[in-house]
mmCIF file of C-alpha atoms in Angstrom:
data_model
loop_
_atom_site.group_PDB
_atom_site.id
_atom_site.type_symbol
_atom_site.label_atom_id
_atom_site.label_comp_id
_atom_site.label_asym_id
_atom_site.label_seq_id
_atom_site.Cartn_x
_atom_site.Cartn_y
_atom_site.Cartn_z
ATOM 1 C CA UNK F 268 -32.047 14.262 -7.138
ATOM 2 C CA UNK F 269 -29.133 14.885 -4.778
ATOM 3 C CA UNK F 270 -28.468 11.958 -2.453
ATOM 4 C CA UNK F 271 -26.389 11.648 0.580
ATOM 5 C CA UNK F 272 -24.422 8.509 1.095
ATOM 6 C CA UNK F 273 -23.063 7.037 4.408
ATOM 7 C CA UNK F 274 -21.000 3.768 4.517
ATOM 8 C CA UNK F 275 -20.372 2.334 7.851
ATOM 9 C CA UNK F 276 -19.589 -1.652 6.915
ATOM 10 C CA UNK F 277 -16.485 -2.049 8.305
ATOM 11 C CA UNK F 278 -13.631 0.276 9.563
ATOM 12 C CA UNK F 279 -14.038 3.370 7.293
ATOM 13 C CA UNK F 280 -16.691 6.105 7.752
ATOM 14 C CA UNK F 281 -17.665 7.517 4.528
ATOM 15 C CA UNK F 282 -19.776 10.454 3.281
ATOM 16 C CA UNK F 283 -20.437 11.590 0.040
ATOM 17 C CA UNK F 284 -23.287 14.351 -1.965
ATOM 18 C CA UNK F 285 -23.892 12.604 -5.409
ATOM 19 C CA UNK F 286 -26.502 14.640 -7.415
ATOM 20 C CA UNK F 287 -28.398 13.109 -10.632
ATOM 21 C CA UNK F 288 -27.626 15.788 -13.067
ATOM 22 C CA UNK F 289 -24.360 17.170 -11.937
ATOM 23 C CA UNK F 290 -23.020 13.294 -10.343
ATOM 24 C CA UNK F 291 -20.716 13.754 -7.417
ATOM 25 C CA UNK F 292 -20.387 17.147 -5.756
ATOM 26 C CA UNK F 293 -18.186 16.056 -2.302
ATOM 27 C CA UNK F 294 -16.903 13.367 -0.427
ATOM 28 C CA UNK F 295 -15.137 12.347 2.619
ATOM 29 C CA UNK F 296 -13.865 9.558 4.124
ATOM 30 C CA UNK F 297 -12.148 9.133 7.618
ATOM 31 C CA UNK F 298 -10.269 5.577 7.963
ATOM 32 C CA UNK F 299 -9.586 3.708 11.237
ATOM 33 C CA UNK F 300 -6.427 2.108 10.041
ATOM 34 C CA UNK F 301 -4.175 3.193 12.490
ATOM 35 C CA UNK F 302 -6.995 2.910 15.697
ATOM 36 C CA UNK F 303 -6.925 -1.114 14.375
ATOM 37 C CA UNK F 304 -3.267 -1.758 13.422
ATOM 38 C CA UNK F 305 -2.183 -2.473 17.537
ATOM 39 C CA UNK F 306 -4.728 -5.515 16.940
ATOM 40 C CA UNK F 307 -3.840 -6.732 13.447
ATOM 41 C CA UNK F 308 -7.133 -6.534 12.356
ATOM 42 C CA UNK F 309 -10.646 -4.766 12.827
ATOM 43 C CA UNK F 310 -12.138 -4.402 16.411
ATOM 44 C CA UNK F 311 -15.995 -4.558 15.601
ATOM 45 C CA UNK F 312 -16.529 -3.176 19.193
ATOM 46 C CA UNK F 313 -13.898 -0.022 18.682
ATOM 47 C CA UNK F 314 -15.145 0.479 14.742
ATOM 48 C CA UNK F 315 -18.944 1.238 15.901
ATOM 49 C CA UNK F 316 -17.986 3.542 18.541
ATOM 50 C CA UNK F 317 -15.342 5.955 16.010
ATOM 51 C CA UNK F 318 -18.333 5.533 13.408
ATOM 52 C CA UNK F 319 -20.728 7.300 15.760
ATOM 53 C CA UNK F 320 -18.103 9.886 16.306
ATOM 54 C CA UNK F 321 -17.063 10.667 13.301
ATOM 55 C CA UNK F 322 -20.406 10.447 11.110
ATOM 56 C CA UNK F 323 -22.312 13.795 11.892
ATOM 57 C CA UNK F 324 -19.071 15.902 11.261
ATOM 58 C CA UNK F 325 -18.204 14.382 8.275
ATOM 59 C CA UNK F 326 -21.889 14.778 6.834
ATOM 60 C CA UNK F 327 -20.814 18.613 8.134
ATOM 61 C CA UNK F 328 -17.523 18.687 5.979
ATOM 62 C CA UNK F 329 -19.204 17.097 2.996
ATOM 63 C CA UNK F 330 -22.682 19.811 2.784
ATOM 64 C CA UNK F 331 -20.268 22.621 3.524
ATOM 65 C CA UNK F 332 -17.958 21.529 0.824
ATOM 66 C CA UNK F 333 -20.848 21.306 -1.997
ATOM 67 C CA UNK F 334 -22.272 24.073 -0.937
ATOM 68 C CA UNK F 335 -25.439 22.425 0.344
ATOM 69 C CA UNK F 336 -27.848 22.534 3.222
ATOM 70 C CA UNK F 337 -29.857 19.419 5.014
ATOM 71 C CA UNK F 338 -32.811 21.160 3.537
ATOM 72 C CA UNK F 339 -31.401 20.570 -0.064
ATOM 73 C CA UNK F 340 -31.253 16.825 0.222
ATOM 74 C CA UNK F 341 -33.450 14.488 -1.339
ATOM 75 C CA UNK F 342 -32.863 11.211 -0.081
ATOM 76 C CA UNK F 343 -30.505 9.055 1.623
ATOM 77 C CA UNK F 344 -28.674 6.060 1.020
ATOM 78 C CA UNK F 345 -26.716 3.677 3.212
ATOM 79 C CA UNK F 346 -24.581 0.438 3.583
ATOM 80 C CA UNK F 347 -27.735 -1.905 5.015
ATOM 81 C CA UNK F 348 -24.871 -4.862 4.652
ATOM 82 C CA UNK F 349 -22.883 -6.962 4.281
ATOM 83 C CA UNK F 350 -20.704 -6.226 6.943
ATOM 84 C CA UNK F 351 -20.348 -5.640 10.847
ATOM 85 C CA UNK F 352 -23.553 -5.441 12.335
ATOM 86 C CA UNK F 353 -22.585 -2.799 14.901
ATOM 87 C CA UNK F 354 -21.052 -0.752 12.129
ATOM 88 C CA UNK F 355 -23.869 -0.856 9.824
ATOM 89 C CA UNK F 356 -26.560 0.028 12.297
ATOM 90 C CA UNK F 357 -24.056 3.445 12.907
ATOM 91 C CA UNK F 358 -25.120 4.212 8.869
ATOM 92 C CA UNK F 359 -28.349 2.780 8.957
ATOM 93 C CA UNK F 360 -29.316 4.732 12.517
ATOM 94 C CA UNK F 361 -28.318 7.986 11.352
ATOM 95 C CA UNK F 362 -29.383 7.591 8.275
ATOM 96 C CA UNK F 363 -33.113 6.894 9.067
ATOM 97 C CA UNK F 364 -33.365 9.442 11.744
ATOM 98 C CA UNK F 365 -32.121 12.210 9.469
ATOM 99 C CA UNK F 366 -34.391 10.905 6.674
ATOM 100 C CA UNK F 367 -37.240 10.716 9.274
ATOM 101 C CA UNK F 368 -36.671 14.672 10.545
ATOM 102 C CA UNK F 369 -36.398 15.698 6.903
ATOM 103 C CA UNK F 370 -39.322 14.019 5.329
ATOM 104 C CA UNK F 371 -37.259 12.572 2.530
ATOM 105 C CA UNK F 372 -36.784 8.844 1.212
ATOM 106 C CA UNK F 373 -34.257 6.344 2.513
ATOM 107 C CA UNK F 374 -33.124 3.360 0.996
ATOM 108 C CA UNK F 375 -30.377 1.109 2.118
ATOM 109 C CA UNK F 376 -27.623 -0.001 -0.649
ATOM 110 C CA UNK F 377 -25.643 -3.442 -0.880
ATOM 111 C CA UNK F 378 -22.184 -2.975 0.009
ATOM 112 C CA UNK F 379 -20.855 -4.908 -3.144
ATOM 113 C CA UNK F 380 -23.667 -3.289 -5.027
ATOM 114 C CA UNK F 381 -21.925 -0.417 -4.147
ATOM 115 C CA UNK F 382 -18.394 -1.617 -5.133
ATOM 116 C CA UNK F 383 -19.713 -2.976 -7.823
ATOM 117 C CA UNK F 384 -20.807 0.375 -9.298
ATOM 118 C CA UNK F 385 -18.176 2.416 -8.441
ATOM 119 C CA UNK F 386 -16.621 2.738 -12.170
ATOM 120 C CA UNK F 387 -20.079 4.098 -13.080
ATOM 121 C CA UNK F 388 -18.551 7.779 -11.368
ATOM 122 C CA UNK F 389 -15.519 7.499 -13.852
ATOM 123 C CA UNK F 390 -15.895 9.945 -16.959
ATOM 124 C CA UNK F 391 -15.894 6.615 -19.093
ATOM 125 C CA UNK F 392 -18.319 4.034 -17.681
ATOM 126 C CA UNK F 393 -18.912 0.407 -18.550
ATOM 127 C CA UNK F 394 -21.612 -0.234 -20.797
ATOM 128 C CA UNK F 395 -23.939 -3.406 -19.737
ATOM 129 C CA UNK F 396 -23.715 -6.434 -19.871
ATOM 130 C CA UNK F 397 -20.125 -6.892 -18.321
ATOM 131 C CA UNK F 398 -19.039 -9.602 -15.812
ATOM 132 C CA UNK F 399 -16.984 -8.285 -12.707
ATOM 133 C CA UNK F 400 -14.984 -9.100 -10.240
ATOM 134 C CA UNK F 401 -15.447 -8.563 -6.831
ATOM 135 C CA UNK F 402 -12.485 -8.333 -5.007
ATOM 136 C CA UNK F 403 -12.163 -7.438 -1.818
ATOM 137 C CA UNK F 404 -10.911 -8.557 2.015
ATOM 138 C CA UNK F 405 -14.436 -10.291 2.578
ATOM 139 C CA UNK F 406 -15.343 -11.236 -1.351
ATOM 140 C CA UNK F 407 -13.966 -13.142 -4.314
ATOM 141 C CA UNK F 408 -16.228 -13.284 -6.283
ATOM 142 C CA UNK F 409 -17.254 -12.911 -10.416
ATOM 143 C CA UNK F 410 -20.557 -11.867 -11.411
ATOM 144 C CA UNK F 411 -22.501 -11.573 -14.996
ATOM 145 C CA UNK F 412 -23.922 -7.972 -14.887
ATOM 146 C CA UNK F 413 -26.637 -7.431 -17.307
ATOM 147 C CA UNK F 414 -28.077 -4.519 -15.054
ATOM 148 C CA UNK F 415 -28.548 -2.654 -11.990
ATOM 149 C CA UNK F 416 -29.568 -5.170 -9.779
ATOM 150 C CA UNK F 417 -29.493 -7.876 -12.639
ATOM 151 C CA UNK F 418 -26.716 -10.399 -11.712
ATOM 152 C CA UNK F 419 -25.894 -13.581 -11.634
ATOM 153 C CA UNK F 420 -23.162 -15.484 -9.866
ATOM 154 C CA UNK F 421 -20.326 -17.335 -11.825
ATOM 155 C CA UNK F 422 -17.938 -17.970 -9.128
ATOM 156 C CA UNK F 423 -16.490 -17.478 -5.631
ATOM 157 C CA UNK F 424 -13.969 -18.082 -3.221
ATOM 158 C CA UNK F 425 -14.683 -21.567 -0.951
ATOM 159 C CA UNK F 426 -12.901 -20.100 1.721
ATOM 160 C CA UNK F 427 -10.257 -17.071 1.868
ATOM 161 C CA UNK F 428 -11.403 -14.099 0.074
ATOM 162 C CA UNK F 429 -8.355 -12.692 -1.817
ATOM 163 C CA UNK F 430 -7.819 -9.497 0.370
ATOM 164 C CA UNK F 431 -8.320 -11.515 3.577
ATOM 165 C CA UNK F 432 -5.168 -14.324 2.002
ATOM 166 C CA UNK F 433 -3.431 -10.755 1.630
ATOM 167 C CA UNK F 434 -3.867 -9.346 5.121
ATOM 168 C CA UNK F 435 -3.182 -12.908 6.543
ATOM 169 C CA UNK F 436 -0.068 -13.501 4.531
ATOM 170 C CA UNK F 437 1.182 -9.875 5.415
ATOM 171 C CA UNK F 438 0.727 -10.609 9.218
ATOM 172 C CA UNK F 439 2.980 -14.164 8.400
ATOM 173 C CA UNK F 440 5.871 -12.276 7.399
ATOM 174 C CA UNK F 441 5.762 -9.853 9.931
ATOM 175 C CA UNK F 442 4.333 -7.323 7.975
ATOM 176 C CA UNK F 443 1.783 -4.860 9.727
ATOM 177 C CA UNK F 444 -1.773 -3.902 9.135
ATOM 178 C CA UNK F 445 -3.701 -3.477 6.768
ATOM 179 C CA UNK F 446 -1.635 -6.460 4.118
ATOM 180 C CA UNK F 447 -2.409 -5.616 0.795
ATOM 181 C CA UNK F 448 -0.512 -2.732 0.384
ATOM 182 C CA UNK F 449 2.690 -3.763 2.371
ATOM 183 C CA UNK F 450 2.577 -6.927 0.328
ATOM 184 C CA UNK F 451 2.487 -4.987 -3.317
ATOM 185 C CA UNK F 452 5.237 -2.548 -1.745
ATOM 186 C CA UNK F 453 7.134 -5.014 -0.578
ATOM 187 C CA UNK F 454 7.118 -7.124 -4.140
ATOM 188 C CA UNK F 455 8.484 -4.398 -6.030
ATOM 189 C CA UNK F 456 11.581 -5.081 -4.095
ATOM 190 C CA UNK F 457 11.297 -8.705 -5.102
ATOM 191 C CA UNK F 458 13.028 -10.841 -7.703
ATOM 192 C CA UNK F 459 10.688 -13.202 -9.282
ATOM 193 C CA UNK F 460 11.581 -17.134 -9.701
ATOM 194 C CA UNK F 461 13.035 -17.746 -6.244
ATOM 195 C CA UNK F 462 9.920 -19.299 -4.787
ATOM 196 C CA UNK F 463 7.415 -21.384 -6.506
ATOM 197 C CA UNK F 464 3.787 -20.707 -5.437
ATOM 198 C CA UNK F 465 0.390 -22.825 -7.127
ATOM 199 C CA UNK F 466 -2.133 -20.936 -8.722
ATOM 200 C CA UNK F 467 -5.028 -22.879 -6.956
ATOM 201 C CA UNK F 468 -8.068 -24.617 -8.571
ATOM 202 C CA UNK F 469 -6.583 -23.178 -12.370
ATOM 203 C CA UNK F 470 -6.050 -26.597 -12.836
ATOM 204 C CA UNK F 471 -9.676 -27.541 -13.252
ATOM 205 C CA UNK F 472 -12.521 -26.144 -14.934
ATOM 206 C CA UNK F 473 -14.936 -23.424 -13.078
ATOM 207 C CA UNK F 474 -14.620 -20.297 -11.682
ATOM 208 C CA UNK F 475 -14.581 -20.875 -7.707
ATOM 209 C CA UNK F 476 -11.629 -19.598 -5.885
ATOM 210 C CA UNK F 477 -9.507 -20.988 -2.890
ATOM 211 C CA UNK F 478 -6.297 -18.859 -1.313
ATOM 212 C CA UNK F 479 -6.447 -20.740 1.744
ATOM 213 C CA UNK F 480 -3.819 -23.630 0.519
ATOM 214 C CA UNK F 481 -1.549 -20.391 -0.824
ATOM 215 C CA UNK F 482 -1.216 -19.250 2.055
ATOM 216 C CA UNK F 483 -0.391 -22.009 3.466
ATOM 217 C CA UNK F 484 1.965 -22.200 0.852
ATOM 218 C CA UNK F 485 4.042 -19.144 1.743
ATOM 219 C CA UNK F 486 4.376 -20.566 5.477
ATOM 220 C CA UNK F 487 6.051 -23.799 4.709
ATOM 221 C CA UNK F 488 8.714 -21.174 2.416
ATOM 222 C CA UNK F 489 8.981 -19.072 5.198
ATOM 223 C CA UNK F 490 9.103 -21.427 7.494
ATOM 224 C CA UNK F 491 12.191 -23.062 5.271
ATOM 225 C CA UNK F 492 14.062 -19.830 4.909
ATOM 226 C CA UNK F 493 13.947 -19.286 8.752
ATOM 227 C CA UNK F 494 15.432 -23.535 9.162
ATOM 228 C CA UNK F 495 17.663 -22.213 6.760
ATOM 229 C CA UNK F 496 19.052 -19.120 8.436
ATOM 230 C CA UNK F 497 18.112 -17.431 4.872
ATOM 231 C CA UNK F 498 14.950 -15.426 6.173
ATOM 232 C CA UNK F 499 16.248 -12.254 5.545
ATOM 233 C CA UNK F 500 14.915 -9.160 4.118
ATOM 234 C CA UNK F 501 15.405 -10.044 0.272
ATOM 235 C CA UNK F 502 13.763 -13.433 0.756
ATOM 236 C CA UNK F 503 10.668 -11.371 1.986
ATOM 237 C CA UNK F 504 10.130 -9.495 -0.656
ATOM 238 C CA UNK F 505 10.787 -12.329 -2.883
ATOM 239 C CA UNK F 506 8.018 -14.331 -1.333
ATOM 240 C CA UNK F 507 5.990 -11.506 -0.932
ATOM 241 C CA UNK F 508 6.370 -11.168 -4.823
ATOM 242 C CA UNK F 509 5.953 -14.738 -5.547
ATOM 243 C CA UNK F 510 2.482 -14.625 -3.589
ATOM 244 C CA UNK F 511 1.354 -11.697 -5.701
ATOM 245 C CA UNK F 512 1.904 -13.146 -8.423
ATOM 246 C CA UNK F 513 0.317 -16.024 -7.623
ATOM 247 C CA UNK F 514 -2.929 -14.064 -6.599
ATOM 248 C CA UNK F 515 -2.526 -12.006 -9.733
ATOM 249 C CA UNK F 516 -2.192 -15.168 -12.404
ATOM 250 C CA UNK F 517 -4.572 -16.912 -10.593
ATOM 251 C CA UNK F 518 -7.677 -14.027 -10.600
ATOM 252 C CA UNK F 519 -6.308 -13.745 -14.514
ATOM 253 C CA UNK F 520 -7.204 -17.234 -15.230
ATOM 254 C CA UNK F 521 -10.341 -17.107 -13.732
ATOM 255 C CA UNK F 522 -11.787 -13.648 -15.727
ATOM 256 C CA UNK F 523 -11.014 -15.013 -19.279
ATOM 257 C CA UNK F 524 -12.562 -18.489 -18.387
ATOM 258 C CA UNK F 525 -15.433 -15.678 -16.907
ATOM 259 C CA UNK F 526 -15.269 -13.513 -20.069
ATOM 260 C CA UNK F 527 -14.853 -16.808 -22.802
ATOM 261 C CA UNK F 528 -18.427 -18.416 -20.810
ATOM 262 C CA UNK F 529 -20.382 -15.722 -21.178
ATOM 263 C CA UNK F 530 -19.260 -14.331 -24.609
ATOM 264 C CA UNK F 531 -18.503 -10.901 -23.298
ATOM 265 C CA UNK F 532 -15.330 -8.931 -24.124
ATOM 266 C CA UNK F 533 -15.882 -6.104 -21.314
ATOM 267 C CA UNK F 534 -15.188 -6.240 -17.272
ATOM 268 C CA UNK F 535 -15.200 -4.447 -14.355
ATOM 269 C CA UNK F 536 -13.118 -4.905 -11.100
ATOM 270 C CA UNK F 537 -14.058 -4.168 -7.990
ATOM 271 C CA UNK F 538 -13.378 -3.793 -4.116
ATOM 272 C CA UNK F 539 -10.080 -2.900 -2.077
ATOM 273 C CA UNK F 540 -7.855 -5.353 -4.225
ATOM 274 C CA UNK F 541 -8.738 -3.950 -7.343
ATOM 275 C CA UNK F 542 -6.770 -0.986 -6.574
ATOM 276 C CA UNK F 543 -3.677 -3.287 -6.899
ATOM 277 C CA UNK F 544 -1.074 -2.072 -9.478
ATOM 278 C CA UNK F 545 -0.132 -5.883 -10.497
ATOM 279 C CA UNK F 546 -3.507 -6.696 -11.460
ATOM 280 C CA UNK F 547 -4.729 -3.906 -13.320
ATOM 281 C CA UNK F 548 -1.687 -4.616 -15.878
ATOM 282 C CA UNK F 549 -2.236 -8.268 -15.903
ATOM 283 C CA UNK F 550 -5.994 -7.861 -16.748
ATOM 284 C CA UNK F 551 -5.648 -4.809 -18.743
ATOM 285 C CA UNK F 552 -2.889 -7.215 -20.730
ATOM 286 C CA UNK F 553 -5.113 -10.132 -20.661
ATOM 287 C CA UNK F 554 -8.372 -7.885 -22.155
ATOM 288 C CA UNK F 555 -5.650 -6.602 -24.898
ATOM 289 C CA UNK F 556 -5.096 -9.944 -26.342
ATOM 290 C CA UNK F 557 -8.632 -10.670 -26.249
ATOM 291 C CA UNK F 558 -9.478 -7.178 -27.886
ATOM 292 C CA UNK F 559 -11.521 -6.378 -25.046
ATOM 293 C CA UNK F 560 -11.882 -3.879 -21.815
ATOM 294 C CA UNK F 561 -11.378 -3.659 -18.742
ATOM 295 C CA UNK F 562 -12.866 -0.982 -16.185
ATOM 296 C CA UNK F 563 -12.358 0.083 -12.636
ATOM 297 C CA UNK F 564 -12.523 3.351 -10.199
ATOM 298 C CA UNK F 565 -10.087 5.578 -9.499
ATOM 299 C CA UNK F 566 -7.669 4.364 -6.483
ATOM 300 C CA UNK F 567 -9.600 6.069 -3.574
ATOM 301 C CA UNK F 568 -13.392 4.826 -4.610
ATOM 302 C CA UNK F 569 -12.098 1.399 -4.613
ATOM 303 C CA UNK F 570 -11.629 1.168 -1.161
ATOM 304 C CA UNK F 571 -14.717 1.475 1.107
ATOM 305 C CA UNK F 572 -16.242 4.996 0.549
ATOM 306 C CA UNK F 573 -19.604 6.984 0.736
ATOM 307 C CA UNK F 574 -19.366 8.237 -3.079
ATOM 308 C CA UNK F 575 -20.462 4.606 -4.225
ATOM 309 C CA UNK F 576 -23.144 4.081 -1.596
ATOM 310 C CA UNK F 577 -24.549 7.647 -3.182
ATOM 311 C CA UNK F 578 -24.506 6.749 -6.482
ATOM 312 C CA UNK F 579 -26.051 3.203 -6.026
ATOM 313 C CA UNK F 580 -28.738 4.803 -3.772
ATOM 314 C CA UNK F 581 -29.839 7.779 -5.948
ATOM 315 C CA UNK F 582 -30.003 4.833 -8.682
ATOM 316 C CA UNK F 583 -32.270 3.252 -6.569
ATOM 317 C CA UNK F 584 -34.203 5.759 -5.289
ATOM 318 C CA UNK F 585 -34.928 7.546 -8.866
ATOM 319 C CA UNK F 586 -36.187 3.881 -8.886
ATOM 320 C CA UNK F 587 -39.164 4.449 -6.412
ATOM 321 C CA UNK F 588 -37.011 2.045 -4.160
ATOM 322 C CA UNK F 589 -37.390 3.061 -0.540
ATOM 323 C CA UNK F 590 -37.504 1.786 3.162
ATOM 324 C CA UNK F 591 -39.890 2.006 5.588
ATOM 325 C CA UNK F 592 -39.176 3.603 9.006
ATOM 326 C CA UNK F 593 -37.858 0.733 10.366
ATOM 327 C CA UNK F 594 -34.136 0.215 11.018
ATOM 328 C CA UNK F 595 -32.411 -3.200 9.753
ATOM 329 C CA UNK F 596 -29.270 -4.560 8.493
ATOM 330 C CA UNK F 597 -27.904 -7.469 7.350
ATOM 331 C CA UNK F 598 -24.481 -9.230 8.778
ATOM 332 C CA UNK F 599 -25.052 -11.677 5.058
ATOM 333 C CA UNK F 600 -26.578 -10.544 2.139
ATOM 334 C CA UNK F 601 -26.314 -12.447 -1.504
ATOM 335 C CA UNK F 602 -26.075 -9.819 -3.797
ATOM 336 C CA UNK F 603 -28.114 -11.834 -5.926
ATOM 337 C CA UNK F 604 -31.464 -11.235 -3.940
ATOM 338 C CA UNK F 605 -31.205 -7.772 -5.152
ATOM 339 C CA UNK F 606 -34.090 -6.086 -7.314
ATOM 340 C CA UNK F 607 -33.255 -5.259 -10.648
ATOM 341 C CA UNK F 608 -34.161 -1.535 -12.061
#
């Protein structure tokens, strides 16, 4: 079955041709960074309208790249949520019109679903069960996989995802648009031990999350260094390391108390944060010790892309899983409501 994917959740219009047997033939992805980075943050208004501009000639780059026609597709998949509304009913418009004019299946895919399955493209996939973490600018969370579509929820954040504590801290410090990466570039100029951060709620049993107080955290330092007349450039990439770190140690924690609950020795990690360089050596440290794995995509799928949204879909849809003509989305979505396969 080849299956085009189209993500539209946020700022980031992605395409992508996954096939069954042969598993992904193209993909492209066009990012909005620098149409948002004036406002410090996504514009839902401005991120609809460069979705509807950019979505038909990317599905044009990505056929002409595989080789493919319209006529050769056999379904459709799309981000149905979560996300912006006005974003996702881009996806979910075009999606269901092309689907409509070519007589072929669509079904829409859950953007964390999505995310979630991304490692399943890499040449070594995880086998199930695993338990993963979702970590992204919207999502903290960690989730027993036993399945497609068979999960259960162990933990999340009460308030600050992790990437959203990274863009927010970023944009503290002066730091521009998008956060995550100028904070991990910025902490490899670092020297660690100048500024004490806490590693929050790893001082009490569970797996929920809060980076809200961390943040807060990093303000009051900043806020000394500046009284001080010591806010200089080193002391920014001090604190910048110190709040890595913290982040880093305190998503640690929280996967081998995940892992050590449910008796599994395997995990995935998901979303825009997983891509960090900090945390893949921390957990791929922590899973040594425990004589376990640990799994994630290549750098450019865990970002917000169309190859996921393929895969997930053609899963689905090999499935017998399908929409009806109507269009919908959905701003909230647990993950858990999901079918299993």
């Amino acid at each position: 079955m080849l299956v085009l994917g189209l993500e539209t959740s946020c700022d980031e219009t992605g395409v992508a041709l996954y096939d069954s047997e042969q598993g992904l033939l193209a993909d492209a992805l066009f990012s909005q960074i620098d149409l948002h980075r004036m406002y410090g943050g996504v514009v839902p208004e401005l991120a609809s309208r460069d979705h509807v501009k950019r979505m038909l000639p990317l599905i044009r780059q990505v056929l002409d790249e595989a080789g493919r026609t319209r006529q050769d597709i056999n379904g459709i998949a799309y981000t149905a949520g979560p996300g912006l509304v006005g974003a996702l009913l881009v996806g979910a418009s075009c999606a269901r019109a092309m689907a409509f004019a070519l007589n072929i299946p669509a079904v829409g895919v859950h953007h964390m679903e999505g995310h979630l399955l991304a490692p399943m493209l890499e040449e070594y996939p995880p086998q199930f069960p695993f338990v993963a973490l979702l970590v992204s600018g919207g999502h903290t969370q960690l989730v027993r996989v036993d399945g497609i579509g068979r999960y259960r929820l162990l933990g999340e954040s009460i308030d600050d995802a992790a990437g959203e504590a990274f863009d927010k801290t970023a944009k503290l410090l002066g730091l521009r648009y998008p956060g995550g990466p100028e904070i991990a570039r910025l902490a490899q100029q670092g020297i660690a031990g100048r500024f004490k951060l806490p590693r929050p709620m790893t001082d009490r049993p569970g797996l929920e999350f809060s980076f809200s107080g961390l943040k807060t955290s990093v303000l009051n330092q900043w806020n000394k260094c500046q009284a001080a007349g010591e806010a200089d450039a080193q002391a920014k990439a001090d604190l910048a390391l110190a709040f890595e770190q913290a982040v880093v140690d305190t998503l640690t924690i929280k996967c081998r108390r995940a892992l050590e609950q449910e008796d599994l020795q395997r995990l995935v990690i998901a979303g825009g944060v997983s891509a960090n360089t900090a945390l893949r050596q921390s957990l791929e440290q922590m899973l040594g010790e425990l004589g376990g794995e640990v799994f994630y995509a290549r750098p450019r799928f865990c970002t917000d892309n169309g190859a996921m949204i393929a895969y997930a879909g053609c899963q689905r849809l090999l499935a017998g899983q399908q929409e009806d003509n109507s269009i919908s989305v959905r701003a909230r979505w647990p993950m858990v409501e999901l079918e299993s396969i």
